[in-house]
Short mmCIF file of N, CA and C in Angstrom, two decimals:
data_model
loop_
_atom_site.label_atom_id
_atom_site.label_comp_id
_atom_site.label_asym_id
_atom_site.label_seq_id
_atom_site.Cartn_x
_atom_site.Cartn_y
_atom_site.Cartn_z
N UNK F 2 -78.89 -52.13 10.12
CA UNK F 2 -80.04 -52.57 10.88
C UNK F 2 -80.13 -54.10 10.86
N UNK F 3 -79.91 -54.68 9.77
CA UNK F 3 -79.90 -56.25 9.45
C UNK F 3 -78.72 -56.50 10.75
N UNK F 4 -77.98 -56.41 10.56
CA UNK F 4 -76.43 -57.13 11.77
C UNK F 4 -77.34 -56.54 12.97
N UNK F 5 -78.12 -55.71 13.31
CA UNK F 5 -78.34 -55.54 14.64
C UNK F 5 -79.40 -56.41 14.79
N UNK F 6 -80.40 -56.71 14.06
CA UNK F 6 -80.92 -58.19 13.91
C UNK F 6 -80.72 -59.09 14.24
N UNK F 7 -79.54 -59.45 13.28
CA UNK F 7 -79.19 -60.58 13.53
C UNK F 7 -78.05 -60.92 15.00
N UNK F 8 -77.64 -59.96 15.39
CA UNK F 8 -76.79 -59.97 16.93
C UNK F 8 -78.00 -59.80 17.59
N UNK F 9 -79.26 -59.31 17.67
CA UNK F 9 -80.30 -59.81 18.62
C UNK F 9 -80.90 -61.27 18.46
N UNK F 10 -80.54 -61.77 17.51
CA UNK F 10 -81.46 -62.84 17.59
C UNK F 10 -80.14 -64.19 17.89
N UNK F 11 -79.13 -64.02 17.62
CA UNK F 11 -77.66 -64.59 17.97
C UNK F 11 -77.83 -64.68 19.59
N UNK F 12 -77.86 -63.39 20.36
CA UNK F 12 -78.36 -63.30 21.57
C UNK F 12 -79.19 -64.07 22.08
N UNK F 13 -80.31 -63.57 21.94
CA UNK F 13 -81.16 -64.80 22.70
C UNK F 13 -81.19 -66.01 22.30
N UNK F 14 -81.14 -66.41 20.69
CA UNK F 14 -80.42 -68.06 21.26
C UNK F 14 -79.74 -68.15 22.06
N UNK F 15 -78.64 -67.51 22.18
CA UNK F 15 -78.06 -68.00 23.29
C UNK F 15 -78.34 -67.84 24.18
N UNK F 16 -78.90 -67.44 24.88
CA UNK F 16 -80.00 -66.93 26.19
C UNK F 16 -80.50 -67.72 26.42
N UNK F 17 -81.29 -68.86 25.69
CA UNK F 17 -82.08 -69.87 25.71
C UNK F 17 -81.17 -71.29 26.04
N UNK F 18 -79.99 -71.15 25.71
CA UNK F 18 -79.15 -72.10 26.02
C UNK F 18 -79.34 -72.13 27.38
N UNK F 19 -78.43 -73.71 27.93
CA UNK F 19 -77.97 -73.64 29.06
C UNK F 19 -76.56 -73.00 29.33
N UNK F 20 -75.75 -73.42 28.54
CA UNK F 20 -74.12 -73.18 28.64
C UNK F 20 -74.19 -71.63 28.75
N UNK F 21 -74.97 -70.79 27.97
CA UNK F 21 -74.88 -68.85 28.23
C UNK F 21 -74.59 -68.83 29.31
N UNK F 22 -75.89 -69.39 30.25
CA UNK F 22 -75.72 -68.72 31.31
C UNK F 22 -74.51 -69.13 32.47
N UNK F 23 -73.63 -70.17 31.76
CA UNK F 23 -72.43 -69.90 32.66
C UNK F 23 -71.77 -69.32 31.94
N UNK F 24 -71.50 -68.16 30.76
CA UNK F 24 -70.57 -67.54 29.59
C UNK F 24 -70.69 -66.48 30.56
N UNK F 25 -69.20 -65.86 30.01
CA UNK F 25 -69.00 -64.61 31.36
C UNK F 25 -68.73 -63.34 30.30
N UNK F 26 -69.38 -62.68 30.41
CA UNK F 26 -69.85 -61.55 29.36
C UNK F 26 -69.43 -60.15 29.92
N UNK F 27 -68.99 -59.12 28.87
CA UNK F 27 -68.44 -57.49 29.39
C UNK F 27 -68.65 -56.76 28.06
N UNK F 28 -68.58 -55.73 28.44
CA UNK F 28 -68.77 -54.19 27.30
C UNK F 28 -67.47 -53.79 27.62
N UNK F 29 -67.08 -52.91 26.39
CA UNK F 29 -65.78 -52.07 27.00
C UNK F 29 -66.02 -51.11 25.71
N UNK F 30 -65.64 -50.07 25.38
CA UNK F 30 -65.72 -48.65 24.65
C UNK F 30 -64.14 -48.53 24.39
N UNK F 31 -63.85 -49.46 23.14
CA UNK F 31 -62.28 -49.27 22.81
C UNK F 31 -62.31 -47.91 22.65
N UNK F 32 -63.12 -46.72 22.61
CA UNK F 32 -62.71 -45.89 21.46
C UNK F 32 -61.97 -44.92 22.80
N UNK F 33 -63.35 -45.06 24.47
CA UNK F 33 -63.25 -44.32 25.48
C UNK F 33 -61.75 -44.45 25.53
N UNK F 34 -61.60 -46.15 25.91
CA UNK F 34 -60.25 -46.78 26.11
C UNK F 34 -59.18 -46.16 26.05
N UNK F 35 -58.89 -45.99 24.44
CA UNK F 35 -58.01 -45.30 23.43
C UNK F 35 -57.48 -43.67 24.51
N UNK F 36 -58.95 -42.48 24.45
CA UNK F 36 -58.73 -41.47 24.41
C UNK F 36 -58.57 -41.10 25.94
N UNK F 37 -58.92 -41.90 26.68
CA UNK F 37 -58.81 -41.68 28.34
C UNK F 37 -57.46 -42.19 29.16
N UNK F 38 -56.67 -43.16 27.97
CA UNK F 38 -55.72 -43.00 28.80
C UNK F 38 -54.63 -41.76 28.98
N UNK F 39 -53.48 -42.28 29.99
CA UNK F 39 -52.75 -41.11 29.88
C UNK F 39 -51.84 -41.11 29.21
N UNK F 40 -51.43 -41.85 27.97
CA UNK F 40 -50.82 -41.45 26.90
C UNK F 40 -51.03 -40.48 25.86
N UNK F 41 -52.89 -40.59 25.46
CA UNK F 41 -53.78 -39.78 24.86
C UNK F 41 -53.75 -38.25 25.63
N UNK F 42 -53.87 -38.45 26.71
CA UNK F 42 -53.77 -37.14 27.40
C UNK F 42 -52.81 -36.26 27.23
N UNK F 43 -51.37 -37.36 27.48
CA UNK F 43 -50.59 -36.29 27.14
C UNK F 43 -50.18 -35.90 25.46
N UNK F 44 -50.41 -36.38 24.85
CA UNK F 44 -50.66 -36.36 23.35
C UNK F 44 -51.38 -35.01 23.07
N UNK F 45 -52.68 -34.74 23.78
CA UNK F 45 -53.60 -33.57 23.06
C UNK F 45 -52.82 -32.46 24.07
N UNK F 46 -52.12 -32.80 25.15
CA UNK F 46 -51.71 -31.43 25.68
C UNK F 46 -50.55 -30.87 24.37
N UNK F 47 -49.97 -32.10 23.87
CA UNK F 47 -48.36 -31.74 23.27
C UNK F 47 -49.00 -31.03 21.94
N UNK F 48 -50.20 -31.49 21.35
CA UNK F 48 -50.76 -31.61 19.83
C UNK F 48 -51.26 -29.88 20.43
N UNK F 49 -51.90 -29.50 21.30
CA UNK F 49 -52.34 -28.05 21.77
C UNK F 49 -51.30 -27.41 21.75
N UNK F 50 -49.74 -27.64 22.55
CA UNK F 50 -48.80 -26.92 22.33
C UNK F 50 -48.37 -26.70 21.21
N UNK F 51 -48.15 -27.74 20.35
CA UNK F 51 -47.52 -27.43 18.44
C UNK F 51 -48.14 -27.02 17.84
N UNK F 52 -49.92 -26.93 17.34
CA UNK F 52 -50.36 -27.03 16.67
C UNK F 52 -51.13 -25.34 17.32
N UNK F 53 -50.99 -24.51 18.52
CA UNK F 53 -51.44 -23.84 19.31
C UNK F 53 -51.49 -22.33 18.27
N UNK F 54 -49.72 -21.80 17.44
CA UNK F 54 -49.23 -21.10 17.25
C UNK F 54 -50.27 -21.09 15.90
N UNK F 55 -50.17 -22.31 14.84
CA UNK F 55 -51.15 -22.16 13.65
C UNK F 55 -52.63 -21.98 13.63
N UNK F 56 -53.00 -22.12 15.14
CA UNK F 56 -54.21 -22.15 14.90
C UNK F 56 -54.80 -20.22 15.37
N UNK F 57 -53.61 -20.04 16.66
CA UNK F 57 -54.10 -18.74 16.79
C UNK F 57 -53.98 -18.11 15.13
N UNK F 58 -52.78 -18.63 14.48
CA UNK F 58 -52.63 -17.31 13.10
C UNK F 58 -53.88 -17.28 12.23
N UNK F 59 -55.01 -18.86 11.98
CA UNK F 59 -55.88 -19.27 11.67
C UNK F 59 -57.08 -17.80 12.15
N UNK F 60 -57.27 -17.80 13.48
CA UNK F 60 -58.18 -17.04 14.22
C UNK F 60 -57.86 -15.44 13.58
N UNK F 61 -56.40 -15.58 13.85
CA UNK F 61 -56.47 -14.18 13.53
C UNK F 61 -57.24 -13.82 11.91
N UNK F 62 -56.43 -14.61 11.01
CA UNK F 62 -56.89 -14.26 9.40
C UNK F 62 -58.29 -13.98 9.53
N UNK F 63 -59.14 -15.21 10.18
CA UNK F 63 -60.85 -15.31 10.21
C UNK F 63 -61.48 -13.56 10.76
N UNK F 64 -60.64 -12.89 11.60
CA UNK F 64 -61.15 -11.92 12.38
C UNK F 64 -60.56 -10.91 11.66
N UNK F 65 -59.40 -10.77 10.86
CA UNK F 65 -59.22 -10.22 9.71
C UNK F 65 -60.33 -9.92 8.80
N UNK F 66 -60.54 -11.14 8.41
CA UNK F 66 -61.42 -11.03 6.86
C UNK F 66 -62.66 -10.25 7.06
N UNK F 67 -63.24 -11.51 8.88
CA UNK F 67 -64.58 -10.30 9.27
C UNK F 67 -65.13 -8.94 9.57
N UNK F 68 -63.69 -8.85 9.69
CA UNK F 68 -63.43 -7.02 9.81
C UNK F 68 -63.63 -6.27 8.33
N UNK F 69 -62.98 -6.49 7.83
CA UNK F 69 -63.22 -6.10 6.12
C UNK F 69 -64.23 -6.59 5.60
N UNK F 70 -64.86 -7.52 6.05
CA UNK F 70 -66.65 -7.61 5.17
C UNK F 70 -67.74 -7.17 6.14
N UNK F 71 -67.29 -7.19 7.43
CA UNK F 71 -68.01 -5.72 8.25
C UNK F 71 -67.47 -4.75 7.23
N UNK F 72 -66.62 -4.41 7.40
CA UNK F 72 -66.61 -2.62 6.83
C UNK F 72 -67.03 -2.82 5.51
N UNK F 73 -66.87 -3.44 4.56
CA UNK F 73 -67.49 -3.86 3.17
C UNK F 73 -68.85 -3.21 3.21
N UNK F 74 -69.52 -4.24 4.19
CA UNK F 74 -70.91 -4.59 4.23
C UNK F 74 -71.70 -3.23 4.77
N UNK F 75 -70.78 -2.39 5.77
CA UNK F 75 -71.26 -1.40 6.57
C UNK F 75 -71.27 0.13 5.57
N UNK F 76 -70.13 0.15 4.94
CA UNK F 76 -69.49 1.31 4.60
C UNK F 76 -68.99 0.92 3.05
N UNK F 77 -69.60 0.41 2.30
CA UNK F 77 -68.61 -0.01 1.31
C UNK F 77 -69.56 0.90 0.21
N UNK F 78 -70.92 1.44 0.34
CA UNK F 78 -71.51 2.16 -0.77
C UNK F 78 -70.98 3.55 -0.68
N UNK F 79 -70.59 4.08 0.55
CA UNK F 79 -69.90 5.18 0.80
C UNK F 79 -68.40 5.71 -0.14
N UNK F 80 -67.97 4.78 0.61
CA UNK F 80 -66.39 4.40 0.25
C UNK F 80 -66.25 4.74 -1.70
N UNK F 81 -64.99 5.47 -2.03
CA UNK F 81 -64.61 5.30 -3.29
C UNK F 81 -64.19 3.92 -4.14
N UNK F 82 -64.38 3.90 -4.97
CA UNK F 82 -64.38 2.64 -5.96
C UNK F 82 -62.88 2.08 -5.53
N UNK F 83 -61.62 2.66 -5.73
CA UNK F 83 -60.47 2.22 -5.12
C UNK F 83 -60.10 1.57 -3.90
N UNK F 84 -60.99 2.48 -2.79
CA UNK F 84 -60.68 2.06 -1.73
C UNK F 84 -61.70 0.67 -1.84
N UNK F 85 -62.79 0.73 -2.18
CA UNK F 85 -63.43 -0.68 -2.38
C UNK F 85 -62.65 -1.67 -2.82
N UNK F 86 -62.53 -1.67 -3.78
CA UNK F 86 -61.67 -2.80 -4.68
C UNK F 86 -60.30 -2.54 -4.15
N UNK F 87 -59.48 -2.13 -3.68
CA UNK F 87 -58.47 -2.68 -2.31
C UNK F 87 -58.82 -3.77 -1.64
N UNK F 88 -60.36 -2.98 -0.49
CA UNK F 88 -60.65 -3.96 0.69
C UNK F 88 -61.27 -5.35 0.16
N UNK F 89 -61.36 -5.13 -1.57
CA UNK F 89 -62.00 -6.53 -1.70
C UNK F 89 -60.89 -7.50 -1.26
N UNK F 90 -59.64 -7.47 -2.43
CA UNK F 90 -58.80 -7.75 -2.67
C UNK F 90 -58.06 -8.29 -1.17
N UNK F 91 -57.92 -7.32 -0.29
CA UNK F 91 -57.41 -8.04 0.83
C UNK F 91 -58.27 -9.04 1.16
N UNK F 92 -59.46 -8.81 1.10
CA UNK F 92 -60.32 -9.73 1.56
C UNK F 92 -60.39 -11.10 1.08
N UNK F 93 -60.12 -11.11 -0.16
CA UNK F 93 -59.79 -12.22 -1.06
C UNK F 93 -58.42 -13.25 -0.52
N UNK F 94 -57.52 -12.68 -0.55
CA UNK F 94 -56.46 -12.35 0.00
C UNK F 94 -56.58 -13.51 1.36
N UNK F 95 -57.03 -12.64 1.96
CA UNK F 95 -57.31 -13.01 3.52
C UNK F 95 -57.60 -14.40 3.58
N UNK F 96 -58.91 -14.89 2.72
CA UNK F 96 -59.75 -15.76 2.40
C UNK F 96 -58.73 -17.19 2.11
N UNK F 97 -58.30 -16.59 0.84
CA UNK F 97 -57.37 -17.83 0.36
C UNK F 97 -56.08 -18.41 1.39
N UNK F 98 -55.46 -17.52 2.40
CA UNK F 98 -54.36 -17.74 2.73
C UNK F 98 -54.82 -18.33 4.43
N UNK F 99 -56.29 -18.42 4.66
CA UNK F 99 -57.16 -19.16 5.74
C UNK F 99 -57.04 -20.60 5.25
N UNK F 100 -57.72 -20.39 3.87
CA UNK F 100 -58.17 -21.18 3.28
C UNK F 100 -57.14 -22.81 3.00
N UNK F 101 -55.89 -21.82 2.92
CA UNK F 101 -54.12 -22.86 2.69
C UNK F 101 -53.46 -23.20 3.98
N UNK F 102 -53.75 -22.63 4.99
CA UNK F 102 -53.43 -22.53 6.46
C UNK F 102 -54.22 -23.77 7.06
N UNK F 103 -55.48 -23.47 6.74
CA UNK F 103 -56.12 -24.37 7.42
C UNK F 103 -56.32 -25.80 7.16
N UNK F 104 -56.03 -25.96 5.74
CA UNK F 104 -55.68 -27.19 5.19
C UNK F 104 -54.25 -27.49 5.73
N UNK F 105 -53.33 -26.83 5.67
CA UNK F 105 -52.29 -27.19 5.92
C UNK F 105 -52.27 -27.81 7.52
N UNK F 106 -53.01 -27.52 8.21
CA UNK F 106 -53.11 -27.65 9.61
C UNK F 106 -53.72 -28.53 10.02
N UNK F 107 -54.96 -29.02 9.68
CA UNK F 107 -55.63 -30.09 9.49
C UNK F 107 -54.79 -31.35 9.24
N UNK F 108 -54.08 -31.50 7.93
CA UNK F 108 -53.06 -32.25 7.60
C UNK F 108 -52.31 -32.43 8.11
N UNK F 109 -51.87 -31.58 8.77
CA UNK F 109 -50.23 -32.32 9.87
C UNK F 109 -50.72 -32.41 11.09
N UNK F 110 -52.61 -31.89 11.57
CA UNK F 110 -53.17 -32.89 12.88
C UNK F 110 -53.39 -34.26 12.68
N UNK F 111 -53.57 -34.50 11.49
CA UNK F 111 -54.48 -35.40 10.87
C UNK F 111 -53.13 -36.62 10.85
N UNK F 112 -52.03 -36.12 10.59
CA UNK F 112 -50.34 -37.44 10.54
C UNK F 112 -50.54 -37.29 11.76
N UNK F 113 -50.33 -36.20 12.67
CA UNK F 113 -49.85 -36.69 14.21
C UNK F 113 -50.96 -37.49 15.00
N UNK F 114 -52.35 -37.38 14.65
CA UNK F 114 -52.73 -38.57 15.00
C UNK F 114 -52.31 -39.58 14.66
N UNK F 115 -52.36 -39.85 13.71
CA UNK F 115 -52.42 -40.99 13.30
C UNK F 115 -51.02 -41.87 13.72
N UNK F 116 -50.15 -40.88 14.07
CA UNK F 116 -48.62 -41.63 14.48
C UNK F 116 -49.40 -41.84 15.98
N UNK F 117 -49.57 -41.15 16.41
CA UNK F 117 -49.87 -41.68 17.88
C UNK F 117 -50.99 -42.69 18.12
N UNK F 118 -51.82 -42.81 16.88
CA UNK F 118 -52.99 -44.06 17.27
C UNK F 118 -51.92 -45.32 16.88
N UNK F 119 -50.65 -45.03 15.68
CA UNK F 119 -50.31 -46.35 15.55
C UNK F 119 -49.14 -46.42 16.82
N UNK F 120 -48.78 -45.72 17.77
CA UNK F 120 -48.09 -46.32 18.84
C UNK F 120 -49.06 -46.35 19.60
N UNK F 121 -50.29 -45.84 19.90
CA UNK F 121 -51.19 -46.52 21.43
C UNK F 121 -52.18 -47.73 20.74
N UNK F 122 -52.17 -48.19 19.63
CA UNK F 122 -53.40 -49.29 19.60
C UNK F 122 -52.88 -50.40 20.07
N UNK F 123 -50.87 -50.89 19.60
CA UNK F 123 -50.71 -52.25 20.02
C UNK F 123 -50.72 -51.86 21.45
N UNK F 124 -50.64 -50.70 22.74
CA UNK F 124 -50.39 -50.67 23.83
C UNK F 124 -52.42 -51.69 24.60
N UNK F 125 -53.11 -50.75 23.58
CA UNK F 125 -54.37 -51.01 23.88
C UNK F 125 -54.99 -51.78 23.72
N UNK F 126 -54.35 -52.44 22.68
CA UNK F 126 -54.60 -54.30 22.03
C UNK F 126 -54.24 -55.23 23.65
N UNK F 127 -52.96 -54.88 23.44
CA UNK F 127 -52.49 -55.52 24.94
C UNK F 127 -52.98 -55.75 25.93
N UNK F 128 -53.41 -53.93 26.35
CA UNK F 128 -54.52 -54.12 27.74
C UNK F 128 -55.92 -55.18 27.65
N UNK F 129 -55.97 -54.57 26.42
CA UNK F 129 -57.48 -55.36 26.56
C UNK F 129 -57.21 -56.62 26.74
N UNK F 130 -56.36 -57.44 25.95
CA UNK F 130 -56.40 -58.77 26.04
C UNK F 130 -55.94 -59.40 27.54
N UNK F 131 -55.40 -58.43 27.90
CA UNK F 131 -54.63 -58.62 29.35
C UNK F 131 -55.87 -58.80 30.32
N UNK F 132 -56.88 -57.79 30.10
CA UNK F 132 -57.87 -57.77 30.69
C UNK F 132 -58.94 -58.60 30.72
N UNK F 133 -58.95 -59.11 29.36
CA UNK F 133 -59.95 -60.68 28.77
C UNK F 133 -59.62 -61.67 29.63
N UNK F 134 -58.47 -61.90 29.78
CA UNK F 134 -57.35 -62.97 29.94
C UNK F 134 -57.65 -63.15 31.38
N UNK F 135 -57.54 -61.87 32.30
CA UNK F 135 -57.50 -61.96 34.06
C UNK F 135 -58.76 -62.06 34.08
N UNK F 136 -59.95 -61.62 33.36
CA UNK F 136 -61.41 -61.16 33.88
C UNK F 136 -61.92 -62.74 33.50
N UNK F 137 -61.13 -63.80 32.83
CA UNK F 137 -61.71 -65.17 31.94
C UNK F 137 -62.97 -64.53 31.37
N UNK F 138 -62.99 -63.62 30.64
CA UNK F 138 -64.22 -63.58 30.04
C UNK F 138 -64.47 -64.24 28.41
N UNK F 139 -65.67 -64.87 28.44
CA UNK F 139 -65.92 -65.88 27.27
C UNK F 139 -66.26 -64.80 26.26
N UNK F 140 -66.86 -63.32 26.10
CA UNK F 140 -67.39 -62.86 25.22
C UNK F 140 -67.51 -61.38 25.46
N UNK F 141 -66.51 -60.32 24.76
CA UNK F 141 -66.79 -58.99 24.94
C UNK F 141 -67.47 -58.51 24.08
N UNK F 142 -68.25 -57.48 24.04
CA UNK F 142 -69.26 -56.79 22.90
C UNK F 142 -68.56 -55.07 23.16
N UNK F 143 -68.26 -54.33 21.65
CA UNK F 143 -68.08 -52.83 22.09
C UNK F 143 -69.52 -52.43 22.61
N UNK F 144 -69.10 -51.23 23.40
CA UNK F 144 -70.23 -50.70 24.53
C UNK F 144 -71.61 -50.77 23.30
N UNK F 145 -70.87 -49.76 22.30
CA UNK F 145 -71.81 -49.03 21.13
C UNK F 145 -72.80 -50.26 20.50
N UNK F 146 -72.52 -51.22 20.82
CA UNK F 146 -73.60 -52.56 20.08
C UNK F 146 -74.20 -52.89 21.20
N UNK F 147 -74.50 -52.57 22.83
CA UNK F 147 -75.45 -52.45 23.54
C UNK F 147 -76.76 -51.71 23.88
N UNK F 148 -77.47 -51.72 24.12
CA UNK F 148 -78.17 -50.51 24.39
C UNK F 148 -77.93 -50.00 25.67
N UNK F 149 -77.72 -51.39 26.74
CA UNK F 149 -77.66 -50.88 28.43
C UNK F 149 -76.73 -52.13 28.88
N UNK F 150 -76.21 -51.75 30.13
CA UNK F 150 -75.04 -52.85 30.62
C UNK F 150 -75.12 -52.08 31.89
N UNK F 151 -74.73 -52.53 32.86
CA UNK F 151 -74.54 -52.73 34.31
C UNK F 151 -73.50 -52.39 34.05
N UNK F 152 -72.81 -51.11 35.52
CA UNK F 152 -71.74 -50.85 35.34
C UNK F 152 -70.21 -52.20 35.50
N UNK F 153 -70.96 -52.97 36.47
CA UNK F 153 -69.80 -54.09 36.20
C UNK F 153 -69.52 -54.66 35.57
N UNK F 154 -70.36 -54.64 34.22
CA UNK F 154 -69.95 -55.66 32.99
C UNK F 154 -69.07 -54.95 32.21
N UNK F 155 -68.96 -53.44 32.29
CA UNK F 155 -68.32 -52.96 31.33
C UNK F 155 -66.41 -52.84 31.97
N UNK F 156 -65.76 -53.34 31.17
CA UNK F 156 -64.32 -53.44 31.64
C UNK F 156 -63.42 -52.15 31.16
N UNK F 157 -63.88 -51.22 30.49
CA UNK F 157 -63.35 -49.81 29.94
C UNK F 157 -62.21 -49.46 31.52
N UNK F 158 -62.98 -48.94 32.09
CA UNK F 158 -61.93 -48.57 32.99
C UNK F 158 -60.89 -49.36 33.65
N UNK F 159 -61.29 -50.37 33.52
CA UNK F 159 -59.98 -51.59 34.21
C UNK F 159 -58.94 -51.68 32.97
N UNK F 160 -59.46 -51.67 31.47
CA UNK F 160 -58.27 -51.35 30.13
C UNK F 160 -57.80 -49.93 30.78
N UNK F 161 -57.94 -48.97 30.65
CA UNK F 161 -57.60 -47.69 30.77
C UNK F 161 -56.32 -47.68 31.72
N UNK F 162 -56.94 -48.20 33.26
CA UNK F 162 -56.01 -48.53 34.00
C UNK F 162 -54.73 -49.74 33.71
N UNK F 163 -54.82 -50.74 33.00
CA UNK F 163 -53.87 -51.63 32.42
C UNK F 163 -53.23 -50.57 31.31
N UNK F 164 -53.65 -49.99 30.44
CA UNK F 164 -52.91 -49.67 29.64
C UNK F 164 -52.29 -47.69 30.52
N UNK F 165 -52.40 -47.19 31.11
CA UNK F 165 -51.96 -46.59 32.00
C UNK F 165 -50.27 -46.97 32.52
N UNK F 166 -50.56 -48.54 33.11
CA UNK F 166 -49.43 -48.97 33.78
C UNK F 166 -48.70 -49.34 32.88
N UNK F 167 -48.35 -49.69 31.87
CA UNK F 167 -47.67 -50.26 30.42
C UNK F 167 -46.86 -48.61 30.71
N UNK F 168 -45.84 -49.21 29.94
CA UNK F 168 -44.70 -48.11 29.88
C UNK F 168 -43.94 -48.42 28.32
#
């Protein structure tokens, strides 16, 4: 709350200046930036295809387990002591091997991001600056430290499109 303070009150000094009001000012949403281009795009189609097979096996275990603590829950005072303590056991079973799956899965989403944020940030570093550079703008702010901006101040989609054309 203090830094948002103090970037409001940074602001209108300068507001009060003369020189601001020839400073040429924009918003941009590195984060939109990042996830809208079409590198990102094709990234979550490829990350849906690899990651597609672990996650159905994920679903299945979950609809597994709920099946057996339905029937637990439904039928389990009925049921003989054996057959109980079986369906616990799978259930247990079930539980833990969700439980190693899903960590495991998480973890190797969690590298393949991260390989792909470290090949699209210098692409996105680029655009942007490319975009600073043609737009001469004296001062960008991320969107998220505005409250409101005019759609022409914000340069998000003109990065998106620069970093688009990058190959």
């Amino acid at each position: 709350m203090r830094k948002l303070t103090q970037l409001l009150v940074v602001a209108v000094t300068l507001a009060a200046t003369p020189a601001f009001a020839e400073m040429k000012i924009a918003v941009m949403n590195y984060q939109m930036a990042l996830l809208e281009s079409d590198a990102a795009k094709r990234y979550s189609v490829d990350a849906e295809k690899k990651f597609g097979p672990q996650l159905e096996k994920l679903k299945g275990l979950e609809s597994d387990a709920k099946r057996i603590q339905d029937r637990l829950g439904k039928d389990g005072d009925k049921m003989q002591q054996a057959e109980r303590e079986r369906l616990e056991l799978e259930f247990k079973q079930k539980a833990r091997d969700f439980q190693f799956l899903s960590k495991e899965l998480n973890e190797s989403k969690a590298a393949a991001d991260r390989d792909m944020l470290k090949q699209l940030k210098p692409k996105l570093d680029k655009s942007v600056e490319d975009v600073i550079k043609k737009g001469n703008f004296d001062l960008v702010l991320e969107r998220g430290a505005v409250v409101d901006v005019k759609p022409q101040f914000d340069i998000t989609r003109q990065v998106i499109e620069r970093m688009n054309q990058q190959r």
